[in-house]
mmCIF file of C-alpha atoms in Angstrom:
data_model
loop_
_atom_site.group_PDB
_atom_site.id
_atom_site.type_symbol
_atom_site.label_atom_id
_atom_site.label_comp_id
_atom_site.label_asym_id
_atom_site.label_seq_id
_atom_site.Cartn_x
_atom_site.Cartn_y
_atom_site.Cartn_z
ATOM 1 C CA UNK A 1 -17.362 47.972 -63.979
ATOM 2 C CA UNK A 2 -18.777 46.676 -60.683
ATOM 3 C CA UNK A 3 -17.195 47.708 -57.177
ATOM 4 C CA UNK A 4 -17.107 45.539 -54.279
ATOM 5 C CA UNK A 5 -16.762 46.374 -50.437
ATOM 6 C CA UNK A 6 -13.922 44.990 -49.296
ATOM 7 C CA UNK A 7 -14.163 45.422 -45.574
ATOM 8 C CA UNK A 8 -17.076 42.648 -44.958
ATOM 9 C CA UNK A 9 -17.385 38.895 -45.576
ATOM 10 C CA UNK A 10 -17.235 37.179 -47.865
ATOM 11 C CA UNK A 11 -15.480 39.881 -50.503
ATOM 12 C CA UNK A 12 -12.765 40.454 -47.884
ATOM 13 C CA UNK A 13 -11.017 37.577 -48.927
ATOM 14 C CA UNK A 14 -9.383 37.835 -52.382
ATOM 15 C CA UNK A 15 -9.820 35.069 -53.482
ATOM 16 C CA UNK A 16 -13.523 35.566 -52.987
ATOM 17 C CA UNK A 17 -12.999 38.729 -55.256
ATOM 18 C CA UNK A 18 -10.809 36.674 -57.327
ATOM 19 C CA UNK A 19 -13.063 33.531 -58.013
ATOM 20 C CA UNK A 20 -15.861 36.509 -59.013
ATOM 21 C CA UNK A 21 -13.726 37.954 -61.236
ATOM 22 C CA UNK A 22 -12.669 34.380 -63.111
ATOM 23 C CA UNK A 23 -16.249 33.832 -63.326
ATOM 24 C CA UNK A 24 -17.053 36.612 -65.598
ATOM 25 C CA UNK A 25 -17.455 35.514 -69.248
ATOM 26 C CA UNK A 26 -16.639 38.945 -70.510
ATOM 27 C CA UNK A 27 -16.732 38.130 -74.213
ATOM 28 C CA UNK A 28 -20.540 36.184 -73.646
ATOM 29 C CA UNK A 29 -21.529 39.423 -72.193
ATOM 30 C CA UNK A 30 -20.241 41.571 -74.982
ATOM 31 C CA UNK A 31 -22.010 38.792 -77.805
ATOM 32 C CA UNK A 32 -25.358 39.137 -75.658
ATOM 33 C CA UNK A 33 -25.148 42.945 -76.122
ATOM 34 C CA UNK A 34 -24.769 42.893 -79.738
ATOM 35 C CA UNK A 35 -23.508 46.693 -79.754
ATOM 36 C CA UNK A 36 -19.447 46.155 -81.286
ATOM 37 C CA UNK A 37 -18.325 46.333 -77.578
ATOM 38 C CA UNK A 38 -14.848 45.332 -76.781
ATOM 39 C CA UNK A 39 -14.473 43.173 -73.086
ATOM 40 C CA UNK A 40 -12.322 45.186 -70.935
ATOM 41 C CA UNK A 41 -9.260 43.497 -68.758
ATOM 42 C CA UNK A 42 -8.381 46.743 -67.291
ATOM 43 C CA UNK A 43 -9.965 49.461 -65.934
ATOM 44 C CA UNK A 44 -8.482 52.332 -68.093
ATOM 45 C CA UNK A 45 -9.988 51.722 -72.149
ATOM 46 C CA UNK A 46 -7.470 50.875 -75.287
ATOM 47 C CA UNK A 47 -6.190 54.265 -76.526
ATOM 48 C CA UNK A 48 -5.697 56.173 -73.373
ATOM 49 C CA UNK A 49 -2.406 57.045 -71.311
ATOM 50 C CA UNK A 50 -2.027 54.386 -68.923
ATOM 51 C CA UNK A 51 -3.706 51.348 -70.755
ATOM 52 C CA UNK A 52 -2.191 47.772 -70.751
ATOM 53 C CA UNK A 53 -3.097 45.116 -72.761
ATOM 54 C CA UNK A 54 -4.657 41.525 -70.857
ATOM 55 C CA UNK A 55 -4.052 43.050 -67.542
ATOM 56 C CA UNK A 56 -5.900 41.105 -64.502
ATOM 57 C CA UNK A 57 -7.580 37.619 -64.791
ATOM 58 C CA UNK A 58 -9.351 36.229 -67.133
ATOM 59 C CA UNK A 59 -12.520 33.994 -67.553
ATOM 60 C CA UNK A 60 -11.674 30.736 -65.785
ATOM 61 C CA UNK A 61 -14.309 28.695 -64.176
ATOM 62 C CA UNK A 62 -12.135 25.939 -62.901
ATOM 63 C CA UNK A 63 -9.988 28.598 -61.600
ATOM 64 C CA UNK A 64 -12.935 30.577 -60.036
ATOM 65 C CA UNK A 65 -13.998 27.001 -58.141
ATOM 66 C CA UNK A 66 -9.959 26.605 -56.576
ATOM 67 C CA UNK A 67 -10.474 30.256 -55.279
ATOM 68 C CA UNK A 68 -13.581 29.581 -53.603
ATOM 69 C CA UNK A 69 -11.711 26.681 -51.950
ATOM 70 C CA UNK A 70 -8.837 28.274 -50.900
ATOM 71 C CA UNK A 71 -11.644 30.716 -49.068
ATOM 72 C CA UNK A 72 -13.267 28.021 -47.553
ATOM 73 C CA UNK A 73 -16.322 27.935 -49.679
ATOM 74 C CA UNK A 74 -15.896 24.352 -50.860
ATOM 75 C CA UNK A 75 -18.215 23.961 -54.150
ATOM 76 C CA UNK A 76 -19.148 27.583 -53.560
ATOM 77 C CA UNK A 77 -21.122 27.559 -50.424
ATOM 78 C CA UNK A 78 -21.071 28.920 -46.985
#
């Protein structure tokens, strides 16, 4: 989990937020940590009330880069 403060620049753009959240490798992170960990796409964990499956974006780098774009961070800068 990592929270974000939406109210200044540059995470008060969603696509900012967006292009971080494409850029995540989730299931490299999970390998690195070697414990049996399952990458979460949603904030509520497999087996409780209220969980969907592949909720929310998932790793996309070239998808990431278009955000940052749209944000006006051409090849993320600025």
């Amino acid at each position: 989990f990592y929270g974000m403060n939406v109210t200044k620049p540059p995470l008060d753009k969603a696509d900012v937020r967006k292009a971080i959240v494409q850029a995540v490798d989730r299931q490299q992170i999970v390998k690195i940590l070697g414990g049996g960990q399952i990458p979460m796409t949603s904030f509520i964990p497999s087996g409780m009330f209220g969980y969907e499956a592949n909720v929310g974006l998932g790793y996309d780098p070239k998808k990431a880069k278009e955000h940052l774009k749209r944000a006006g961070y051409p090849d993320g800068k600025g």
